[in-house]
Amino acid sequence: MSSRMLDVKDLAVSYGMITAVKGVSFNLDEGEIVALIGANGAGKSTILRTISGLERAKSGSIQFLGKELTKMPAHKIVEAGIAHVPEGRRVFPRLTVKENLMLGANIVKERSIIQQRLERTYLTFPRLKERQAQLAGTLSGGEQQMLALGRALMTGGKLMLLDEPSMGLAPIIVEDIFRIIKEINEAGTSILLIEQNAFLALQTASRAYVLETGLISIEGKSSDLLKDDRVRESYLGA
Amino acid sequence: MKPLIRKLLPILGVVALYYLIMYLKSIKVMNPYHIQVLMFAGVNIMMTISLNIVNGFTGQFCIGHAGFMSLGAYGASIVTTMIFGGFSVAPNLRIPVFLLGLLAGGLVAGAVGLLIGIPTLKLKGDYLAIVTLAFGEIVRATLRLIEPIGAARGMIGIPPYTNFAWVLFFVVLTLIVARNFIYSKHGRACIAIRDNEIAADAMGINTTKYKIISFVFAAFIAGVAGGLYAHIMSFIQPDTFSFVKSSDLLVYLYAGGTGSLTGSVLGGLLLTVLPEALRTFGNLVNWRIVIYAVTLVIIMLYRPLGLCGGKELPLLKINRKHLYEKSIFSKKSVHPSETPN
């Protein structure tokens, strides 16, 4: 039995008058890949952004390794061990690949640890090593996604939040990225994954939650959801 | 040896520049008026660098920078003129008093920068622009009301301690400190905030902290520049530091190019010297402001990012090569030029 890592209870988030997330509960155990799937506007990104402190919860709680995150500022949450890979990659275009990676380790002081993480990141992404002196803005979309993942690895987080890692990428590159995501998970990082491509998400994750306009409608093992008629009809197009 | 020479070369260049100008002055090619224009250019360069740190490198938008300049000017002048009695200071104490004044000016501006930075920089977006705009005008309006420092009439009798050597010294010092700041871990965090604040947040960068650091740092430089300015003019008046001054500084910054120290130097220098130079062209005198404006339009049309937007002289860059020369894996060298592919 693995232990509970993330426990979200009755989370509600609103943007002004509009409630984007209306009381969502889910959890994630250490070592797991869990997916949140759902259509545009279902509130998936909002949930991730609230976990990493970029949005404030209206009510509910987020427990991460026993710590309450809802009142913590974003940079403290990273220190607590959560690495967020934001939607659309958001690398720093006018810094080099290596400088981008070094920013991921901004919270770390010891040079030896930074060096160690850099080695690990370059082992996972040999392509980033090849391009380390290049400006991040000149990378291809797939490489930028790798850089965003690598940068998150550099924070040394125990839980990685991935927001639409397949967005805007060619199918062959998406396959690559998801293989690497699995590798990162096997190396010991838990992953909370948001993905519009439900089929891909269910293939990667062990469990999944289906989100519909701010509420969780279906949850279960990925293998069960792949067979679930409602899921097949709405999200898998079968 | 080579790196040592490379480090000394710019300093030798500055010294050479100083003696060249002094020589030109001694053979009467340059008169005291020319030198004074160059000193104003120096002050404007410092102000532009200061503004560049906030607007160009951290991606915030400060439009009341003259406010910090006036706080520095008044802060420094109060120390040198009112506390130490201006012209009655013993000659051998003049330089320490002057430096103390500049430090006081910088600290006053920095402290006020911290005071208005803390509440506004927490917010994302354009709030800083609105607050700094108001701040500049509040400083001006308040200074106009304080009788002991001359109120709206201004402050007179400030000893003209600032000479060309001091201006040159402080411009070079500002450049060195700004360059080292920008290429440090802290500077990198500021650039990350400029490029993408959300991603910076998600990377564990305390965005508020770094925004405040860069804002206070910039305010300090502006304060010192204001102190230098007061001791060139011998006379300061609240209305000198109005919104017009702030917008002039923005023009220097954007014409020179944001995110580039080279651009700040070029923008501050050219746009201070140009309107003065146009005075000497007989019939054109009445047209000089028009020519100045047209020049700006042409610069922005042909160099929309400013004269050196995002580009830097090698001198003002930290050589980033060392980052890539260190061997990451024990055996292989990872310098990019040696990697196959």
Coordinates of C-alpha atoms in Angstrom, one line a residue:
Chain A
M1 CA 0.0 0.0 0.0
S2 CA 1.4 3.3 -1.0
S3 CA 0.6 6.4 1.0
R4 CA -1.7 9.3 0.3
M5 CA 0.2 12.2 -1.3
L6 CA -2.5 14.7 -2.4
D7 CA -5.9 15.0 -1.0
V8 CA -8.3 17.6 -2.4
K9 CA -11.6 18.0 -0.6
D10 CA -14.7 20.0 -1.7
L11 CA -12.5 22.5 -3.6
A12 CA -14.4 25.5 -5.1
V13 CA -12.8 28.2 -7.1
S14 CA -14.4 31.2 -8.7
Y15 CA -13.4 34.0 -11.0
G16 CA -15.4 36.9 -9.8
M17 CA -19.1 36.0 -10.2
I18 CA -18.4 32.8 -12.2
T19 CA -17.7 29.6 -10.3
A20 CA -15.3 27.5 -12.3
V21 CA -14.9 24.6 -9.8
K22 CA -17.9 23.7 -7.7
G23 CA -16.8 21.4 -4.9
V24 CA -14.4 18.8 -6.3
S25 CA -12.8 16.0 -4.3
F26 CA -10.1 13.7 -5.5
N27 CA -6.8 12.2 -4.3
L28 CA -3.5 10.9 -5.5
D29 CA -1.2 8.3 -3.9
E30 CA 2.6 8.4 -4.0
G31 CA 4.0 7.0 -7.2
E32 CA 0.7 7.3 -9.1
I33 CA -0.2 8.9 -12.4
V34 CA -3.7 10.3 -12.1
A35 CA -5.5 12.1 -14.9
L36 CA -8.2 14.7 -14.9
I37 CA -10.1 14.6 -18.2
G38 CA -12.9 16.7 -19.5
A39 CA -14.0 19.1 -22.1
N40 CA -12.9 22.7 -22.5
G41 CA -14.0 24.9 -19.6
A42 CA -14.7 22.0 -17.3
G43 CA -12.3 23.5 -14.8
K44 CA -9.3 21.3 -15.2
S45 CA -6.6 24.0 -15.5
T46 CA -8.2 26.0 -12.7
I47 CA -7.8 23.0 -10.4
L48 CA -4.1 22.7 -11.2
R49 CA -3.6 26.4 -10.9
T50 CA -5.2 26.4 -7.5
I51 CA -3.1 23.5 -6.3
S52 CA 0.1 25.4 -7.2
G53 CA -1.2 28.7 -5.7
L54 CA -1.7 30.6 -8.9
E55 CA -5.4 30.9 -8.1
R56 CA -7.0 31.1 -4.7
A57 CA -9.6 28.6 -3.5
K58 CA -13.0 30.0 -2.4
S59 CA -13.6 27.0 -0.1
G60 CA -12.4 23.5 0.4
S61 CA -9.0 22.1 1.3
I62 CA -5.9 20.8 -0.5
Q63 CA -3.6 18.6 1.6
F64 CA -0.2 17.8 0.2
L65 CA 1.9 15.4 2.4
G66 CA 0.0 16.7 5.4
K67 CA 0.4 20.4 4.6
E68 CA -2.5 22.7 3.7
L69 CA -1.8 24.4 0.4
T70 CA -4.8 26.7 0.0
K71 CA -3.3 29.6 2.0
M72 CA 0.3 29.1 0.9
P73 CA 2.0 31.5 -1.7
A74 CA 3.0 29.9 -5.0
H75 CA 6.8 29.9 -4.3
K76 CA 6.3 28.2 -1.0
I77 CA 4.2 25.5 -2.7
V78 CA 7.1 24.8 -5.0
E79 CA 9.4 24.4 -2.0
A80 CA 6.9 22.0 -0.5
G81 CA 7.5 19.8 -3.5
I82 CA 5.0 20.6 -6.3
A83 CA 6.2 21.3 -9.7
H84 CA 3.8 22.8 -12.1
V85 CA 4.3 22.6 -15.9
P86 CA 1.9 25.3 -17.1
E87 CA -0.3 25.1 -20.2
G88 CA 1.3 26.2 -23.4
R89 CA 4.8 25.5 -22.1
R90 CA 5.7 29.0 -21.1
V91 CA 9.5 28.7 -21.4
F92 CA 11.4 32.0 -20.9
P93 CA 12.2 32.7 -24.6
R94 CA 15.0 35.1 -24.2
L95 CA 17.1 33.0 -21.8
T96 CA 19.1 30.0 -23.0
V97 CA 18.0 26.4 -22.4
K98 CA 20.4 26.0 -19.6
E99 CA 19.4 29.3 -17.9
N100 CA 15.8 28.2 -18.1
L101 CA 16.8 25.0 -16.3
M102 CA 18.8 26.9 -13.7
L103 CA 15.7 29.0 -13.0
G104 CA 13.9 25.7 -12.1
A105 CA 16.4 25.3 -9.4
N106 CA 16.0 28.9 -8.2
I107 CA 14.9 27.7 -4.8
V108 CA 18.0 25.5 -4.3
K109 CA 21.1 27.0 -2.8
E110 CA 23.6 24.1 -2.9
R111 CA 25.5 23.9 -6.1
S112 CA 26.1 20.2 -5.9
I113 CA 22.4 19.5 -5.8
I114 CA 21.8 21.8 -8.8
Q115 CA 24.6 20.0 -10.7
Q116 CA 23.1 16.6 -9.8
R117 CA 19.6 17.6 -11.0
L118 CA 21.1 19.0 -14.1
E119 CA 22.8 15.7 -14.9
R120 CA 19.6 13.8 -14.2
T121 CA 17.6 16.2 -16.4
Y122 CA 20.1 15.9 -19.3
L123 CA 20.0 12.1 -19.0
T124 CA 16.2 12.2 -19.3
F125 CA 16.4 14.8 -22.2
P126 CA 19.6 14.4 -24.2
R127 CA 18.1 16.8 -26.7
L128 CA 18.2 19.6 -24.1
K129 CA 21.9 19.0 -23.5
E130 CA 22.6 19.3 -27.2
R131 CA 20.7 22.6 -27.2
Q132 CA 21.8 24.0 -23.8
A133 CA 23.4 27.2 -25.2
Q134 CA 20.5 28.0 -27.5
L135 CA 17.8 30.6 -26.7
A136 CA 14.7 28.8 -25.6
G137 CA 12.5 30.8 -27.9
T138 CA 14.2 29.2 -30.9
L139 CA 13.3 25.7 -29.9
S140 CA 10.6 23.7 -31.6
G141 CA 7.3 23.1 -29.8
G142 CA 8.3 19.6 -28.8
E143 CA 11.7 20.8 -27.5
Q144 CA 10.0 23.6 -25.6
Q145 CA 7.7 21.0 -23.9
M146 CA 10.7 19.0 -23.0
L147 CA 12.3 22.1 -21.6
A148 CA 9.2 22.9 -19.5
L149 CA 9.2 19.3 -18.2
G150 CA 13.0 19.5 -17.5
R151 CA 12.6 22.8 -15.8
A152 CA 10.0 21.2 -13.5
L153 CA 12.3 18.3 -12.8
M154 CA 14.9 20.8 -11.7
T155 CA 12.7 22.0 -8.9
G156 CA 13.0 18.6 -7.4
G157 CA 9.3 18.3 -6.9
K158 CA 7.7 15.1 -5.7
L159 CA 4.5 15.7 -7.5
M160 CA 4.4 17.1 -11.0
L161 CA 1.3 18.9 -12.3
L162 CA 1.1 18.6 -16.1
D163 CA -1.3 20.9 -17.9
E164 CA -2.0 19.7 -21.4
P165 CA 1.4 18.4 -22.4
S166 CA 0.2 17.4 -25.8
M167 CA -1.2 20.8 -26.8
G168 CA -0.1 22.0 -30.2
L169 CA 2.4 19.1 -30.8
A170 CA 2.6 16.7 -33.7
P171 CA 1.3 13.2 -32.9
I172 CA 4.8 11.6 -33.1
I173 CA 6.2 14.1 -30.7
V174 CA 3.2 13.6 -28.3
E175 CA 4.1 9.9 -28.2
D176 CA 7.7 10.9 -27.3
I177 CA 6.6 13.3 -24.6
F178 CA 4.2 10.7 -23.0
R179 CA 7.0 8.0 -23.0
I180 CA 9.2 10.5 -21.1
I181 CA 6.4 11.3 -18.7
K182 CA 6.1 7.6 -17.9
E183 CA 9.9 7.4 -17.4
I184 CA 9.8 10.4 -15.0
N185 CA 7.0 8.6 -13.1
E186 CA 9.0 5.4 -12.9
A187 CA 11.9 7.3 -11.5
G188 CA 9.8 8.2 -8.6
T189 CA 7.8 11.4 -9.3
S190 CA 4.1 11.3 -8.9
I191 CA 2.1 12.9 -11.7
L192 CA -1.3 14.7 -11.9
L193 CA -2.1 15.0 -15.6
I194 CA -4.6 17.1 -17.3
E195 CA -5.3 16.2 -20.9
Q196 CA -8.0 16.9 -23.5
N197 CA -6.9 13.8 -25.4
A198 CA -8.8 11.5 -23.1
F199 CA -7.6 8.3 -24.8
L200 CA -4.0 9.2 -24.3
A201 CA -4.6 10.3 -20.7
L202 CA -6.3 7.0 -19.9
Q203 CA -3.5 5.0 -21.5
T204 CA -0.9 6.8 -19.4
A205 CA -2.7 7.2 -16.0
S206 CA -3.6 4.4 -13.6
R207 CA -6.7 6.3 -12.4
A208 CA -8.8 9.1 -13.8
Y209 CA -11.5 11.6 -12.9
V210 CA -13.9 13.0 -15.5
L211 CA -14.7 16.6 -14.9
E212 CA -17.9 18.2 -16.2
T213 CA -18.6 22.0 -15.8
G214 CA -16.8 22.2 -12.4
L215 CA -17.9 18.8 -11.0
I216 CA -16.6 15.3 -11.1
S217 CA -19.0 13.1 -12.9
I218 CA -17.2 9.8 -13.2
E219 CA -14.1 8.4 -11.5
G220 CA -12.3 5.1 -11.5
K221 CA -9.5 3.0 -12.9
S222 CA -8.3 4.0 -16.3
S223 CA -8.9 0.5 -17.7
D224 CA -12.5 0.6 -16.5
L225 CA -13.1 4.1 -17.9
L226 CA -11.8 3.0 -21.2
K227 CA -14.6 0.6 -21.3
D228 CA -17.2 2.9 -19.8
D229 CA -20.0 3.7 -22.3
R230 CA -20.5 7.3 -21.1
V231 CA -16.8 8.0 -21.4
R232 CA -16.5 6.3 -24.7
E233 CA -19.4 8.3 -26.1
S234 CA -18.4 11.7 -24.8
Y235 CA -14.6 11.7 -24.8
L236 CA -13.3 8.8 -26.9
G237 CA -15.6 9.3 -29.9
A238 CA -16.5 5.7 -30.1
Chain B
M1 CA 46.9 37.3 -18.5
K2 CA 44.3 37.6 -21.3
P3 CA 41.2 37.8 -19.1
L4 CA 43.0 40.4 -16.9
I5 CA 43.6 42.6 -20.0
R6 CA 40.1 42.1 -21.1
K7 CA 38.9 43.3 -17.7
L8 CA 41.2 46.3 -17.6
L9 CA 40.6 47.4 -21.1
P10 CA 37.1 49.0 -20.5
I11 CA 38.5 50.9 -17.5
L12 CA 41.4 52.1 -19.5
G13 CA 38.9 53.2 -22.2
V14 CA 37.0 55.2 -19.6
V15 CA 40.1 56.9 -18.3
A16 CA 41.2 57.6 -21.9
L17 CA 37.8 59.1 -22.6
Y18 CA 38.1 61.3 -19.6
Y19 CA 41.5 62.7 -20.6
L20 CA 40.4 63.1 -24.2
I21 CA 37.5 65.3 -23.0
M22 CA 39.7 67.2 -20.6
Y23 CA 42.2 67.8 -23.4
L24 CA 39.5 69.0 -25.8
K25 CA 38.4 71.4 -23.0
S26 CA 42.0 72.7 -22.5
I27 CA 42.4 73.5 -26.2
K28 CA 39.0 75.2 -26.2
V29 CA 37.4 72.8 -28.6
M30 CA 34.8 72.1 -25.8
N31 CA 33.6 74.9 -23.6
P32 CA 32.1 74.5 -20.1
Y33 CA 28.6 74.5 -21.7
H34 CA 29.5 71.4 -23.7
I35 CA 30.9 69.7 -20.5
Q36 CA 27.6 70.6 -18.7
V37 CA 25.5 69.0 -21.5
L38 CA 27.7 65.9 -21.1
M39 CA 27.1 65.9 -17.4
F40 CA 23.3 66.1 -17.9
A41 CA 23.7 63.3 -20.4
G42 CA 25.4 61.2 -17.7
V43 CA 22.6 61.9 -15.2
N44 CA 20.1 60.9 -17.9
I45 CA 22.0 57.7 -18.7
M46 CA 21.8 56.7 -15.0
M47 CA 18.1 57.5 -14.9
T48 CA 17.5 55.5 -18.1
I49 CA 19.5 52.5 -16.7
S50 CA 17.5 52.7 -13.5
L51 CA 14.2 52.8 -15.5
N52 CA 15.4 50.0 -17.7
I53 CA 15.9 47.7 -14.7
V54 CA 12.2 48.1 -13.8
N55 CA 10.6 48.5 -17.2
G56 CA 13.1 46.7 -19.5
F57 CA 14.4 43.8 -17.4
T58 CA 11.6 43.1 -14.9
G59 CA 8.8 43.9 -17.2
Q60 CA 7.0 46.3 -14.9
F61 CA 5.8 49.7 -15.9
C62 CA 7.0 52.7 -13.9
I63 CA 6.0 56.1 -15.3
G64 CA 6.8 58.4 -12.4
H65 CA 10.5 57.9 -12.3
A66 CA 11.2 61.7 -12.0
G67 CA 9.7 61.4 -8.5
F68 CA 12.6 59.3 -7.3
M69 CA 15.0 61.6 -9.0
S70 CA 13.5 64.6 -7.1
L71 CA 13.6 62.8 -3.8
G72 CA 17.2 62.0 -4.4
A73 CA 17.9 65.6 -5.4
Y74 CA 16.3 67.0 -2.4
G75 CA 17.6 64.4 0.0
A76 CA 21.2 65.0 -1.2
S77 CA 20.8 68.8 -1.2
I78 CA 19.4 68.8 2.3
V79 CA 22.4 66.9 3.6
T80 CA 25.1 69.0 1.7
T81 CA 23.4 72.4 1.9
M82 CA 21.2 72.5 5.0
I83 CA 22.9 70.1 7.4
F84 CA 26.5 70.8 6.4
G85 CA 26.0 74.4 5.5
G86 CA 26.7 74.4 1.7
F87 CA 29.6 76.6 0.7
S88 CA 30.9 77.0 4.3
V89 CA 32.2 73.3 4.4
A90 CA 36.0 73.0 4.8
P91 CA 37.5 72.2 1.4
N92 CA 38.9 68.8 2.6
L93 CA 35.5 67.7 3.8
R94 CA 33.7 68.6 0.6
I95 CA 34.0 65.2 -1.1
P96 CA 32.9 63.1 2.0
V97 CA 30.0 65.5 2.5
F98 CA 29.1 65.2 -1.2
L99 CA 29.2 61.4 -1.2
L100 CA 27.2 61.3 2.0
G101 CA 24.6 63.5 0.4
L102 CA 24.4 61.2 -2.7
L103 CA 24.1 58.2 -0.4
A104 CA 21.3 59.9 1.5
G105 CA 19.5 60.8 -1.7
G106 CA 19.7 57.2 -2.9
L107 CA 18.5 55.9 0.5
V108 CA 15.6 58.3 0.6
A109 CA 14.5 57.3 -2.9
G110 CA 15.1 53.6 -2.2
A111 CA 13.1 53.7 1.0
V112 CA 10.1 55.5 -0.6
G113 CA 10.4 53.0 -3.5
L114 CA 10.1 50.2 -0.9
L115 CA 7.1 51.9 0.7
I116 CA 5.1 52.2 -2.5
G117 CA 6.5 49.0 -4.0
I118 CA 5.3 46.6 -1.3
P119 CA 1.5 47.3 -1.8
T120 CA 1.6 47.7 -5.6
L121 CA 4.0 45.1 -6.8
K122 CA 2.0 42.3 -5.2
L123 CA -0.6 42.9 -7.8
K124 CA -0.1 41.8 -11.4
G125 CA -0.8 44.1 -14.3
D126 CA -0.8 47.8 -14.8
Y127 CA -1.3 49.0 -11.2
L128 CA 2.3 50.0 -10.9
A129 CA 1.9 52.4 -13.8
I130 CA -1.1 54.2 -12.2
V131 CA 0.5 54.3 -8.8
T132 CA 3.9 55.6 -10.0
L133 CA 2.2 58.2 -12.1
A134 CA 0.3 59.5 -9.1
F135 CA 3.4 59.1 -6.9
G136 CA 5.5 61.4 -9.1
E137 CA 2.9 64.1 -9.0
I138 CA 2.3 63.7 -5.2
V139 CA 6.1 64.1 -4.6
R140 CA 6.0 67.3 -6.7
A141 CA 2.9 68.7 -5.0
T142 CA 4.3 67.9 -1.6
L143 CA 7.7 69.4 -2.2
R144 CA 5.9 72.6 -3.4
L145 CA 4.4 72.9 0.1
I146 CA 7.4 72.5 2.3
E147 CA 8.6 76.0 3.2
P148 CA 12.1 75.2 4.8
I149 CA 13.3 73.7 1.4
G150 CA 12.0 76.6 -0.6
A151 CA 8.6 75.3 -1.4
A152 CA 7.6 76.1 -5.0
R153 CA 10.4 78.7 -5.4
G154 CA 12.9 75.8 -5.1
M155 CA 16.1 75.4 -3.2
I156 CA 19.1 77.6 -3.9
G157 CA 22.7 77.7 -2.9
I158 CA 23.5 74.1 -3.5
P159 CA 27.3 73.8 -3.9
P160 CA 28.2 72.6 -7.4
Y161 CA 30.2 69.6 -6.3
T162 CA 29.4 67.5 -9.3
N163 CA 32.1 67.6 -12.0
F164 CA 32.6 65.6 -15.1
A165 CA 34.8 63.1 -13.4
W166 CA 32.2 62.3 -10.8
V167 CA 29.5 61.9 -13.4
L168 CA 31.6 59.6 -15.4
F169 CA 32.5 57.6 -12.3
F170 CA 28.9 57.1 -11.3
V171 CA 27.8 56.2 -14.8
V172 CA 30.5 53.5 -15.0
L173 CA 29.7 52.3 -11.5
T174 CA 26.0 52.1 -12.3
L175 CA 26.7 50.2 -15.5
I176 CA 28.9 47.7 -13.6
V177 CA 26.5 47.2 -10.8
A178 CA 23.5 46.9 -13.1
R179 CA 25.2 44.5 -15.4
N180 CA 26.2 42.3 -12.5
F181 CA 22.7 42.4 -11.1
I182 CA 21.1 41.5 -14.4
Y183 CA 23.4 38.5 -15.0
S184 CA 23.1 37.2 -11.4
K185 CA 20.6 34.6 -10.2
H186 CA 18.4 37.5 -9.1
G187 CA 18.6 39.2 -12.4
R188 CA 17.7 36.0 -14.1
A189 CA 14.6 35.7 -11.9
C190 CA 13.6 39.3 -12.9
I191 CA 13.9 38.4 -16.6
A192 CA 11.8 35.3 -16.0
I193 CA 9.1 37.5 -14.5
R194 CA 9.2 39.8 -17.5
D195 CA 9.1 36.9 -20.0
N196 CA 6.3 35.0 -18.2
E197 CA 5.2 35.8 -14.7
I198 CA 3.0 32.7 -14.4
A199 CA 5.8 30.4 -15.3
A200 CA 8.1 32.2 -13.0
D201 CA 5.6 31.8 -10.2
A202 CA 5.3 28.1 -11.0
M203 CA 9.1 27.7 -10.9
G204 CA 9.1 28.8 -7.2
I205 CA 10.3 32.3 -7.9
N206 CA 8.9 34.7 -5.3
T207 CA 7.8 37.2 -7.9
T208 CA 6.8 39.9 -5.4
K209 CA 10.2 39.8 -3.7
Y210 CA 12.1 40.1 -7.0
K211 CA 9.9 42.8 -8.3
I212 CA 10.4 44.8 -5.1
I213 CA 14.2 44.2 -5.2
S214 CA 14.5 45.5 -8.7
F215 CA 12.2 48.4 -8.0
V216 CA 14.1 49.5 -4.9
F217 CA 17.4 49.1 -6.6
A218 CA 16.2 51.2 -9.5
A219 CA 14.8 53.9 -7.1
F220 CA 18.2 54.0 -5.3
I221 CA 20.1 54.6 -8.6
A222 CA 17.5 57.3 -9.5
G223 CA 18.1 59.0 -6.2
V224 CA 21.8 59.1 -6.6
A225 CA 21.3 60.5 -10.2
G226 CA 19.0 63.1 -8.7
G227 CA 21.7 64.1 -6.2
L228 CA 24.3 64.5 -8.9
Y229 CA 21.8 66.6 -10.9
A230 CA 21.2 68.9 -8.0
H231 CA 24.9 69.5 -7.5
I232 CA 25.4 70.3 -11.2
M233 CA 22.5 72.9 -11.3
S234 CA 23.1 74.4 -7.8
F235 CA 19.3 75.0 -7.9
I236 CA 16.4 72.6 -7.8
Q237 CA 12.7 73.2 -8.1
P238 CA 9.9 70.7 -7.6
D239 CA 8.5 71.5 -11.1
T240 CA 11.8 70.3 -12.8
F241 CA 10.7 66.8 -11.9
S242 CA 7.2 66.8 -13.3
F243 CA 5.6 64.2 -15.4
V244 CA 7.3 65.8 -18.5
K245 CA 10.7 64.7 -17.0
S246 CA 9.3 61.2 -16.4
S247 CA 8.1 60.9 -20.0
D248 CA 11.4 62.2 -21.3
L249 CA 13.1 59.3 -19.4
L250 CA 10.6 56.8 -21.0
V251 CA 11.5 58.2 -24.4
Y252 CA 15.2 57.8 -23.7
L253 CA 14.5 54.2 -22.6
Y254 CA 12.3 53.1 -25.5
A255 CA 14.3 54.9 -28.2
G256 CA 17.5 53.3 -26.8
G257 CA 15.9 49.9 -26.5
T258 CA 14.5 48.1 -23.4
G259 CA 16.4 45.2 -22.0
S260 CA 19.7 46.6 -23.2
L261 CA 22.2 48.6 -21.1
T262 CA 23.9 49.7 -24.3
G263 CA 20.6 51.1 -25.4
S264 CA 20.1 53.1 -22.2
V265 CA 23.6 54.6 -22.6
L266 CA 22.9 55.4 -26.3
G267 CA 19.4 56.7 -25.7
G268 CA 20.3 58.9 -22.7
L269 CA 23.4 60.3 -24.5
L270 CA 22.0 60.9 -28.0
L271 CA 18.6 62.3 -26.9
T272 CA 20.2 64.7 -24.4
V273 CA 22.9 65.9 -26.8
L274 CA 20.7 66.1 -29.9
P275 CA 18.3 68.9 -28.8
E276 CA 21.3 70.9 -27.5
A277 CA 23.3 70.3 -30.6
L278 CA 20.4 71.5 -32.8
R279 CA 20.6 74.9 -31.0
T280 CA 23.8 75.6 -32.9
F281 CA 22.3 75.3 -36.4
G282 CA 21.4 79.0 -37.0
N283 CA 18.0 79.0 -38.8
L284 CA 17.1 75.6 -37.5
V285 CA 16.9 76.8 -33.9
N286 CA 13.2 77.3 -34.0
W287 CA 12.7 73.9 -35.6
R288 CA 14.8 72.0 -33.1
I289 CA 11.9 70.4 -31.2
V290 CA 10.3 69.4 -34.5
I291 CA 13.5 67.8 -35.7
Y292 CA 13.9 66.1 -32.3
A293 CA 10.4 64.6 -32.6
V294 CA 10.8 63.5 -36.2
T295 CA 14.1 61.8 -35.3
L296 CA 12.2 59.9 -32.6
V297 CA 9.5 58.9 -35.1
I298 CA 12.1 57.7 -37.6
I299 CA 13.9 55.7 -34.9
M300 CA 10.7 53.9 -33.9
L301 CA 9.7 53.3 -37.5
Y302 CA 13.0 51.7 -38.5
R303 CA 14.0 50.2 -35.1
P304 CA 10.7 49.4 -33.4
L305 CA 12.5 47.7 -30.5
G306 CA 14.7 50.8 -30.0
L307 CA 18.2 51.4 -31.2
C308 CA 19.6 48.3 -29.5
G309 CA 16.5 46.5 -28.2
G310 CA 17.6 43.3 -26.5
K311 CA 21.1 43.6 -27.9
E312 CA 24.1 44.3 -25.9
L313 CA 27.7 45.3 -26.4
P314 CA 30.0 42.4 -25.5
L315 CA 31.5 44.6 -22.8
L316 CA 28.2 44.9 -21.0
K317 CA 27.4 41.2 -21.2
I318 CA 28.6 38.6 -18.8
N319 CA 30.3 36.0 -20.9
R320 CA 27.9 33.1 -20.6
K321 CA 30.4 30.6 -22.1
H322 CA 31.6 29.5 -18.7
L323 CA 28.1 28.1 -18.1
Y324 CA 28.6 25.6 -20.9
E325 CA 32.3 24.8 -20.5
K326 CA 32.0 23.0 -17.2
S327 CA 31.8 19.3 -17.8
I328 CA 28.4 18.0 -16.8
F329 CA 29.3 14.4 -17.3
S330 CA 32.6 13.4 -16.0
K331 CA 34.2 12.4 -19.3
K332 CA 32.6 14.2 -22.1
S333 CA 33.0 17.9 -22.6
V334 CA 29.7 19.6 -23.2
H335 CA 30.7 22.8 -24.9
P336 CA 28.0 23.3 -27.5
S337 CA 30.5 23.6 -30.4
E338 CA 31.9 20.2 -29.5
T339 CA 28.6 18.3 -29.4
P340 CA 28.0 16.3 -32.5
N341 CA 24.9 17.2 -34.5

